[in-house]
C-alpha cells in the first residue's frame, strides 16, 4: 500500500487576506506550509490563530525582497512548490506611494524567482519534475473594458493603468521570462476582485460593512457604476490549489466569480443584508455618499474563465448572493478581529482618503 506523504509549500504573503485563507485551506487538506510574510499593515498573524501551534505550519516574518532569507528557507525546508501571494495590492496606496509597490511586487518577485531557480537546479529526478512556482496576479493588468467589450482572456494584451497594476504586470512578465529563458516550471493565475473573511477593511466590501454597522457614511467613488467581477476568496483559493496540482507549466489561468456588479449595487446589497441583520432607524442605504473619483479609475473588469473550466473543471461554489451574506455575517461575528486591525495607521489612512468620520 502506497503511503501518501504530505507535500511542503512555501507560501509568501500567507498572513494577508488571500494568503491566510489559502494557508488555512492547505493545512486543512494535509499539506505542510512554510509561511513567509513581511507583516505590513495588511499582514496579520491573527488571521492564522487557529493554526498558530499546528505542527504543519511554520511562520517566518520576512520579505521576499530578502534574497538570503528566501534562499535559507528553500534550502532548509526543501519545498515541493512556491506559491507567491506576497504583494502590495491597494490601488489608492499605490497612487500615494508607488515606490513600495515597485519594490515588493517587482523587485521582490524577481528575487523570489531567482532564488527559486537556483533551488530548482539543485533538485533531481521526481523532485525536480514535480516542482512548481505559482504566481498569483490580478485582472487589473489587462486594463479597463468598455460596457460591451468581451471579458478578459489569458491572451488579452496588458494595459495596466495604475502603479499597482503596472507593478503586477511587470512581475507577471518576469515569471513568463523565467519560464521561457531558464525553464523554471511556472504557473500564473490572474484573479478578479476577491472578498470574504480576513480582508483588510480599506477595501470596498469590508469598509462598507463596518461603516454601516457603526452608522458612518458609505463612501462610493464617482458615480458608483464601475464594474468588477466579484470572487469569493474560498473559491479563489481552491482554484489556486487546483492550478498548482494540475495546471500546465508555463500557462496562465484566469480566475473569476462570474459575478459582474457595479460598486453601487454591491454597496446596496450589503445595506439590504445589514437592514435584515442589524436594523437601524433608517435604511442603511441612506448612508451612501458619493465622493471624488480616484485618479485613473478603471471602468470595468470582467474575466473569461473558460480555460480554467475546460482544462481543470473548476467552478465557483459561491454566487455573489451567497458569498456576500457569508462575508457580512463573518464580519459581524468577528468584532475582536476587526477591532485589532482597525486602529492607528488604518484610521488615519481612511480619513485622509475619504474624509473624517468615514471610519
Short mmCIF file of C-alpha atoms in Angstrom, two decimals:
data_model
loop_
_atom_site.label_atom_id
_atom_site.label_comp_id
_atom_site.label_asym_id
_atom_site.label_seq_id
_atom_site.Cartn_x
_atom_site.Cartn_y
_atom_site.Cartn_z
CA UNK A 1 0.00 0.00 0.00
CA UNK A 2 1.42 3.38 -1.05
CA UNK A 3 1.69 5.89 1.77
CA UNK A 4 0.67 9.46 0.88
CA UNK A 5 3.39 11.87 2.02
CA UNK A 6 2.36 15.45 2.72
CA UNK A 7 3.88 17.97 0.37
CA UNK A 8 5.58 21.15 1.54
CA UNK A 9 4.61 24.51 0.07
CA UNK A 10 6.46 27.78 0.59
CA UNK A 11 3.69 30.39 0.64
CA UNK A 12 4.67 34.04 0.51
CA UNK A 13 2.24 36.64 1.85
CA UNK A 14 0.48 33.94 3.84
CA UNK A 15 -0.70 36.24 6.64
CA UNK A 16 -2.56 38.55 4.28
CA UNK A 17 -6.15 38.29 3.11
CA UNK A 18 -5.95 35.76 0.28
CA UNK A 19 -2.76 34.22 1.65
CA UNK A 20 -4.18 33.35 5.06
CA UNK A 21 -7.29 31.82 3.51
CA UNK A 22 -5.06 29.74 1.22
CA UNK A 23 -2.81 28.62 4.09
CA UNK A 24 -5.80 27.59 6.22
CA UNK A 25 -7.19 25.56 3.31
CA UNK A 26 -3.87 23.84 2.66
CA UNK A 27 -3.29 22.91 6.30
CA UNK A 28 -6.82 21.50 6.45
CA UNK A 29 -6.04 19.48 3.30
CA UNK A 30 -2.97 17.92 4.94
CA UNK A 31 -0.15 19.93 3.37
CA UNK A 32 2.83 21.37 5.20
CA UNK A 33 3.18 25.14 4.80
CA UNK A 34 6.19 27.39 5.31
CA UNK A 35 4.62 30.83 5.54
CA UNK A 36 6.80 33.87 4.75
CA UNK A 37 5.14 37.24 5.40
CA UNK A 38 6.56 40.71 5.93
CA UNK A 39 3.65 41.65 8.25
CA UNK A 40 2.94 45.06 6.80
CA UNK A 41 -0.31 46.79 7.80
CA UNK A 42 -2.37 44.17 5.90
CA UNK A 43 -0.49 41.11 7.17
CA UNK A 44 -1.99 39.83 10.38
CA UNK A 45 -0.88 36.77 12.39
CA UNK A 46 -4.37 36.82 13.93
CA UNK A 47 -5.70 35.52 10.61
CA UNK A 48 -3.83 32.29 11.39
CA UNK A 49 -4.76 31.97 15.06
CA UNK A 50 -6.42 28.59 14.61
CA UNK A 51 -3.20 27.05 13.30
CA UNK A 52 -0.76 29.03 15.45
CA UNK A 53 0.56 25.85 17.07
CA UNK A 54 -0.14 23.42 14.24
CA UNK A 55 2.95 21.27 13.57
CA UNK A 56 2.45 21.51 9.80
CA UNK A 57 2.60 25.33 9.79
CA UNK A 58 5.86 27.24 10.07
CA UNK A 59 5.61 31.03 10.15
CA UNK A 60 8.58 33.24 9.28
CA UNK A 61 8.44 37.02 9.35
CA UNK A 62 10.38 38.49 6.46
CA UNK A 63 10.26 39.90 2.95
CA UNK A 64 10.55 38.27 -0.47
CA UNK A 65 13.00 41.08 -1.21
CA UNK A 66 15.41 39.42 1.24
CA UNK A 67 17.19 37.00 -1.10
CA UNK A 68 19.30 35.47 1.66
CA UNK A 69 16.25 34.67 3.76
CA UNK A 70 14.39 33.15 0.81
CA UNK A 71 17.47 31.08 -0.03
CA UNK A 72 17.75 29.75 3.50
CA UNK A 73 14.06 28.78 3.63
CA UNK A 74 14.30 26.92 0.35
CA UNK A 75 17.45 25.09 1.42
CA UNK A 76 16.24 24.18 4.91
CA UNK A 77 12.59 23.25 4.20
CA UNK A 78 13.02 21.80 0.66
CA UNK A 79 9.52 22.74 -0.56
CA UNK A 80 7.78 20.95 -3.40
CA UNK A 81 6.38 24.25 -4.66
CA UNK A 82 6.36 28.00 -4.15
CA UNK A 83 3.10 29.99 -4.20
CA UNK A 84 3.72 33.73 -4.42
CA UNK A 85 0.90 35.70 -2.80
CA UNK A 86 3.12 38.45 -1.39
CA UNK A 87 2.06 41.79 -2.86
CA UNK A 88 1.14 45.35 -2.16
CA UNK A 89 -2.36 45.39 -3.60
CA UNK A 90 -4.35 48.55 -2.81
CA UNK A 91 -4.67 50.90 -5.78
CA UNK A 92 -5.15 54.04 -3.67
CA UNK A 93 -1.97 53.34 -1.72
CA UNK A 94 -0.08 52.77 -4.98
CA UNK A 95 -1.15 56.19 -6.20
CA UNK A 96 0.03 57.80 -2.96
CA UNK A 97 3.29 55.85 -2.68
CA UNK A 98 4.19 53.85 -5.82
CA UNK A 99 7.75 53.02 -4.72
CA UNK A 100 6.64 50.42 -2.16
CA UNK A 101 4.72 48.64 -4.90
CA UNK A 102 7.70 48.60 -7.25
CA UNK A 103 9.98 47.11 -4.60
CA UNK A 104 7.59 44.45 -3.29
CA UNK A 105 5.73 43.45 -6.45
CA UNK A 106 8.53 43.75 -8.99
CA UNK A 107 11.89 43.53 -7.21
CA UNK A 108 10.55 41.09 -4.63
CA UNK A 109 9.11 38.78 -7.28
CA UNK A 110 12.40 38.88 -9.18
CA UNK A 111 14.38 37.83 -6.11
CA UNK A 112 11.89 35.09 -5.27
CA UNK A 113 12.07 33.80 -8.86
CA UNK A 114 15.86 33.88 -8.93
CA UNK A 115 16.28 32.02 -5.64
CA UNK A 116 13.64 29.51 -6.70
CA UNK A 117 15.53 28.88 -9.93
CA UNK A 118 18.79 28.29 -8.04
CA UNK A 119 16.95 25.88 -5.73
CA UNK A 120 15.16 24.16 -8.63
CA UNK A 121 18.50 23.40 -10.26
CA UNK A 122 19.63 21.52 -7.14
CA UNK A 123 16.69 19.15 -7.41
CA UNK A 124 16.90 15.87 -9.29
CA UNK A 125 14.57 13.23 -10.63
CA UNK A 126 10.97 13.23 -9.43
CA UNK A 127 11.54 16.17 -7.09
CA UNK A 128 12.58 18.40 -9.97
CA UNK A 129 9.83 17.07 -12.19
CA UNK A 130 7.18 17.86 -9.58
CA UNK A 131 8.39 21.34 -8.57
CA UNK A 132 6.16 24.32 -9.41
CA UNK A 133 6.35 28.10 -8.95
CA UNK A 134 2.84 29.58 -8.93
CA UNK A 135 2.47 33.36 -9.15
CA UNK A 136 -0.84 34.93 -8.12
CA UNK A 137 -1.73 38.07 -10.08
CA UNK A 138 -4.74 40.26 -10.89
CA UNK A 139 -7.19 41.13 -13.64
CA UNK A 140 -6.07 44.77 -13.35
CA UNK A 141 -3.01 44.07 -15.53
CA UNK A 142 -5.35 43.85 -18.53
CA UNK A 143 -6.57 47.43 -18.19
CA UNK A 144 -10.15 48.66 -18.48
CA UNK A 145 -13.10 47.36 -20.51
CA UNK A 146 -15.97 49.20 -22.13
CA UNK A 147 -19.53 48.26 -21.22
CA UNK A 148 -19.97 45.93 -24.21
CA UNK A 149 -16.39 44.64 -24.55
CA UNK A 150 -15.80 40.88 -24.21
CA UNK A 151 -14.30 39.70 -20.93
CA UNK A 152 -10.55 39.37 -20.46
CA UNK A 153 -8.97 36.15 -21.69
CA UNK A 154 -5.48 34.90 -20.92
CA UNK A 155 -4.14 36.38 -24.17
CA UNK A 156 -5.62 39.86 -23.69
CA UNK A 157 -2.80 42.41 -24.11
CA UNK A 158 -1.62 44.04 -20.90
CA UNK A 159 -2.63 47.70 -20.42
CA UNK A 160 -2.13 48.49 -16.71
CA UNK A 161 -3.42 51.89 -15.62
CA UNK A 162 -2.22 52.32 -12.02
CA UNK A 163 1.15 51.95 -10.32
CA UNK A 164 -0.26 48.85 -8.61
CA UNK A 165 -1.37 47.12 -11.81
CA UNK A 166 1.82 48.18 -13.61
CA UNK A 167 3.95 46.61 -10.87
CA UNK A 168 1.91 43.40 -11.06
CA UNK A 169 2.15 43.37 -14.87
CA UNK A 170 5.92 43.65 -14.57
CA UNK A 171 6.03 40.74 -12.14
CA UNK A 172 3.89 38.63 -14.49
CA UNK A 173 6.34 39.30 -17.32
CA UNK A 174 9.26 38.27 -15.12
CA UNK A 175 7.54 34.97 -14.32
CA UNK A 176 6.99 34.35 -18.02
CA UNK A 177 10.63 35.21 -18.76
CA UNK A 178 11.95 32.82 -16.11
CA UNK A 179 9.91 30.05 -17.71
CA UNK A 180 10.99 30.74 -21.29
CA UNK A 181 14.59 31.71 -20.63
CA UNK A 182 15.58 29.43 -17.75
CA UNK A 183 13.00 26.64 -17.84
CA UNK A 184 11.60 27.30 -14.36
CA UNK A 185 8.26 25.44 -14.18
CA UNK A 186 5.95 28.39 -13.56
CA UNK A 187 2.21 28.95 -13.45
CA UNK A 188 0.36 32.28 -13.29
CA UNK A 189 -3.17 32.97 -12.13
CA UNK A 190 -4.97 36.27 -12.70
CA UNK A 191 -7.95 36.76 -10.42
CA UNK A 192 -10.85 39.18 -10.24
CA UNK A 193 -11.83 41.18 -7.13
CA UNK A 194 -11.78 39.00 -4.02
CA UNK A 195 -13.95 39.35 -0.94
CA UNK A 196 -14.54 37.31 2.19
CA UNK A 197 -13.10 36.71 5.69
CA UNK A 198 -9.88 38.44 6.83
CA UNK A 199 -9.91 41.18 4.17
CA UNK A 200 -8.31 44.36 5.45
CA UNK A 201 -11.11 46.93 5.71
CA UNK A 202 -9.67 49.57 3.41
CA UNK A 203 -11.20 47.56 0.54
CA UNK A 204 -14.76 48.27 -0.60
CA UNK A 205 -16.77 45.41 0.87
CA UNK A 206 -15.39 45.24 4.43
CA UNK A 207 -15.26 49.06 4.60
CA UNK A 208 -18.96 49.24 3.72
CA UNK A 209 -19.92 46.52 6.20
CA UNK A 210 -18.10 48.15 9.10
CA UNK A 211 -19.19 51.70 8.33
CA UNK A 212 -22.80 50.56 8.02
CA UNK A 213 -22.50 48.76 11.35
CA UNK A 214 -21.38 51.98 13.04
CA UNK A 215 -23.78 54.32 11.21
CA UNK A 216 -20.95 56.06 9.35
CA UNK A 217 -21.03 57.34 5.77
CA UNK A 218 -20.57 54.79 2.99
CA UNK A 219 -18.13 56.48 0.55
CA UNK A 220 -18.59 55.43 -3.08
CA UNK A 221 -16.19 56.68 -5.74
CA UNK A 222 -17.55 58.73 -8.63
CA UNK A 223 -20.98 57.65 -9.86
CA UNK A 224 -20.63 54.15 -8.36
CA UNK A 225 -21.04 52.47 -11.74
CA UNK A 226 -17.54 50.99 -12.05
CA UNK A 227 -17.98 47.27 -12.66
CA UNK A 228 -15.97 44.41 -11.16
CA UNK A 229 -16.25 40.62 -11.25
CA UNK A 230 -16.54 39.53 -7.61
CA UNK A 231 -14.85 36.30 -6.48
CA UNK A 232 -15.31 34.74 -3.05
CA UNK A 233 -11.88 34.15 -1.53
CA UNK A 234 -12.53 30.50 -0.66
CA UNK A 235 -13.34 29.76 -4.31
CA UNK A 236 -10.19 31.57 -5.38
CA UNK A 237 -8.00 29.54 -3.03
CA UNK A 238 -9.49 26.28 -4.28
CA UNK A 239 -8.71 27.37 -7.84
CA UNK A 240 -5.10 28.20 -6.94
CA UNK A 241 -4.66 24.74 -5.42
CA UNK A 242 -6.17 23.12 -8.50
CA UNK A 243 -3.87 25.03 -10.86
CA UNK A 244 -0.90 24.11 -8.66
CA UNK A 245 -1.83 20.44 -8.84
CA UNK A 246 -3.00 20.10 -12.44
CA UNK A 247 -2.18 23.23 -14.41
CA UNK A 248 0.11 23.07 -17.42
CA UNK A 249 3.56 24.56 -16.85
CA UNK A 250 4.09 27.94 -18.44
CA UNK A 251 0.36 28.62 -18.68
CA UNK A 252 -1.80 31.43 -17.31
CA UNK A 253 -5.28 30.82 -15.90
CA UNK A 254 -7.94 33.47 -15.30
CA UNK A 255 -9.98 33.02 -12.12
CA UNK A 256 -13.28 34.88 -11.73
CA UNK A 257 -16.55 34.60 -9.83
CA UNK A 258 -18.98 35.07 -12.74
CA UNK A 259 -20.46 37.95 -10.73
CA UNK A 260 -20.13 41.24 -12.58
CA UNK A 261 -21.65 44.03 -10.49
CA UNK A 262 -21.16 47.75 -10.24
CA UNK A 263 -19.96 49.22 -6.96
CA UNK A 264 -23.25 50.92 -6.14
CA UNK A 265 -25.16 47.63 -6.48
CA UNK A 266 -22.58 45.90 -4.26
CA UNK A 267 -22.98 48.54 -1.56
CA UNK A 268 -26.76 48.37 -1.85
CA UNK A 269 -26.68 44.57 -1.44
CA UNK A 270 -24.62 45.00 1.74
CA UNK A 271 -27.08 47.61 3.02
CA UNK A 272 -30.01 45.25 2.43
CA UNK A 273 -28.34 42.47 4.41
CA UNK A 274 -27.44 44.90 7.19
CA UNK A 275 -31.08 46.09 7.29
CA UNK A 276 -32.02 42.48 7.98
CA UNK A 277 -29.26 41.54 10.43
CA UNK A 278 -28.63 44.88 12.17
CA UNK A 279 -31.70 47.08 11.60
CA UNK A 280 -31.27 50.78 12.35
CA UNK A 281 -33.65 53.72 12.49
CA UNK A 282 -33.41 54.18 8.70
CA UNK A 283 -32.28 52.03 5.78
CA UNK A 284 -28.51 51.69 5.69
CA UNK A 285 -28.57 52.86 2.07
CA UNK A 286 -29.28 56.36 3.39
CA UNK A 287 -25.62 56.41 4.49
CA UNK A 288 -24.29 56.21 0.90
CA UNK A 289 -22.19 59.22 -0.06
CA UNK A 290 -20.59 59.78 -3.46
CA UNK A 291 -17.00 61.04 -3.20
CA UNK A 292 -14.46 62.31 -5.71
CA UNK A 293 -13.36 59.54 -8.03
CA UNK A 294 -9.87 58.08 -7.74
CA UNK A 295 -7.37 59.10 -10.46
CA UNK A 296 -7.38 56.77 -13.45
CA UNK A 297 -10.24 54.65 -12.08
CA UNK A 298 -10.77 51.70 -14.45
CA UNK A 299 -14.38 51.46 -15.55
CA UNK A 300 -14.91 47.72 -15.87
CA UNK A 301 -13.15 44.40 -15.35
CA UNK A 302 -14.59 41.05 -16.41
CA UNK A 303 -12.96 37.62 -16.54
CA UNK A 304 -13.48 34.84 -19.04
CA UNK A 305 -12.74 31.64 -17.07
CA UNK A 306 -13.46 29.19 -19.90
CA UNK A 307 -9.87 27.89 -19.96
CA UNK A 308 -9.88 27.04 -16.26
CA UNK A 309 -13.28 25.38 -16.55
CA UNK A 310 -12.38 23.44 -19.69
CA UNK A 311 -8.93 22.21 -18.66
CA UNK A 312 -9.34 21.72 -14.90
CA UNK A 313 -13.11 21.53 -14.35
CA UNK A 314 -13.23 24.39 -11.83
CA UNK A 315 -16.45 26.21 -10.91
CA UNK A 316 -17.01 28.75 -8.13
CA UNK A 317 -19.08 27.34 -5.29
CA UNK A 318 -20.47 30.72 -4.21
CA UNK A 319 -22.76 33.08 -6.07
CA UNK A 320 -22.43 36.73 -5.13
CA UNK A 321 -25.67 36.46 -3.13
CA UNK A 322 -24.40 33.56 -1.01
CA UNK A 323 -20.85 34.85 -0.74
CA UNK A 324 -21.73 38.37 0.32
CA UNK A 325 -24.08 37.09 3.02
CA UNK A 326 -21.36 34.81 4.38
CA UNK A 327 -18.97 37.75 4.35
CA UNK A 328 -21.28 40.16 6.18
CA UNK A 329 -22.06 37.50 8.78
CA UNK A 330 -18.34 36.84 9.31
CA UNK A 331 -17.50 40.49 9.97
CA UNK A 332 -20.45 40.86 12.34
CA UNK A 333 -19.35 37.75 14.25
CA UNK A 334 -15.67 38.70 14.47
CA UNK A 335 -15.63 42.11 16.15
CA UNK A 336 -12.43 41.26 18.04
CA UNK A 337 -10.51 40.73 14.82
CA UNK A 338 -11.98 43.92 13.38
CA UNK A 339 -11.02 46.00 16.42
CA UNK A 340 -7.49 44.64 16.31
CA UNK A 341 -6.88 45.65 12.67
CA UNK A 342 -8.84 48.93 12.50
CA UNK A 343 -6.69 51.10 14.72
CA UNK A 344 -3.92 53.64 14.38
CA UNK A 345 -2.46 53.96 10.90
CA UNK A 346 -5.56 52.47 9.27
CA UNK A 347 -7.85 55.14 10.72
CA UNK A 348 -5.51 57.89 9.53
CA UNK A 349 -5.45 56.39 6.03
CA UNK A 350 -9.25 56.22 5.73
CA UNK A 351 -9.67 59.78 6.99
CA UNK A 352 -7.11 61.11 4.50
CA UNK A 353 -8.77 59.41 1.50
CA UNK A 354 -12.48 59.61 2.25
CA UNK A 355 -12.69 62.42 4.78
CA UNK A 356 -13.12 62.45 8.58
CA UNK A 357 -15.95 60.39 10.02
CA UNK A 358 -15.85 57.57 7.48
CA UNK A 359 -14.29 55.13 9.94
#
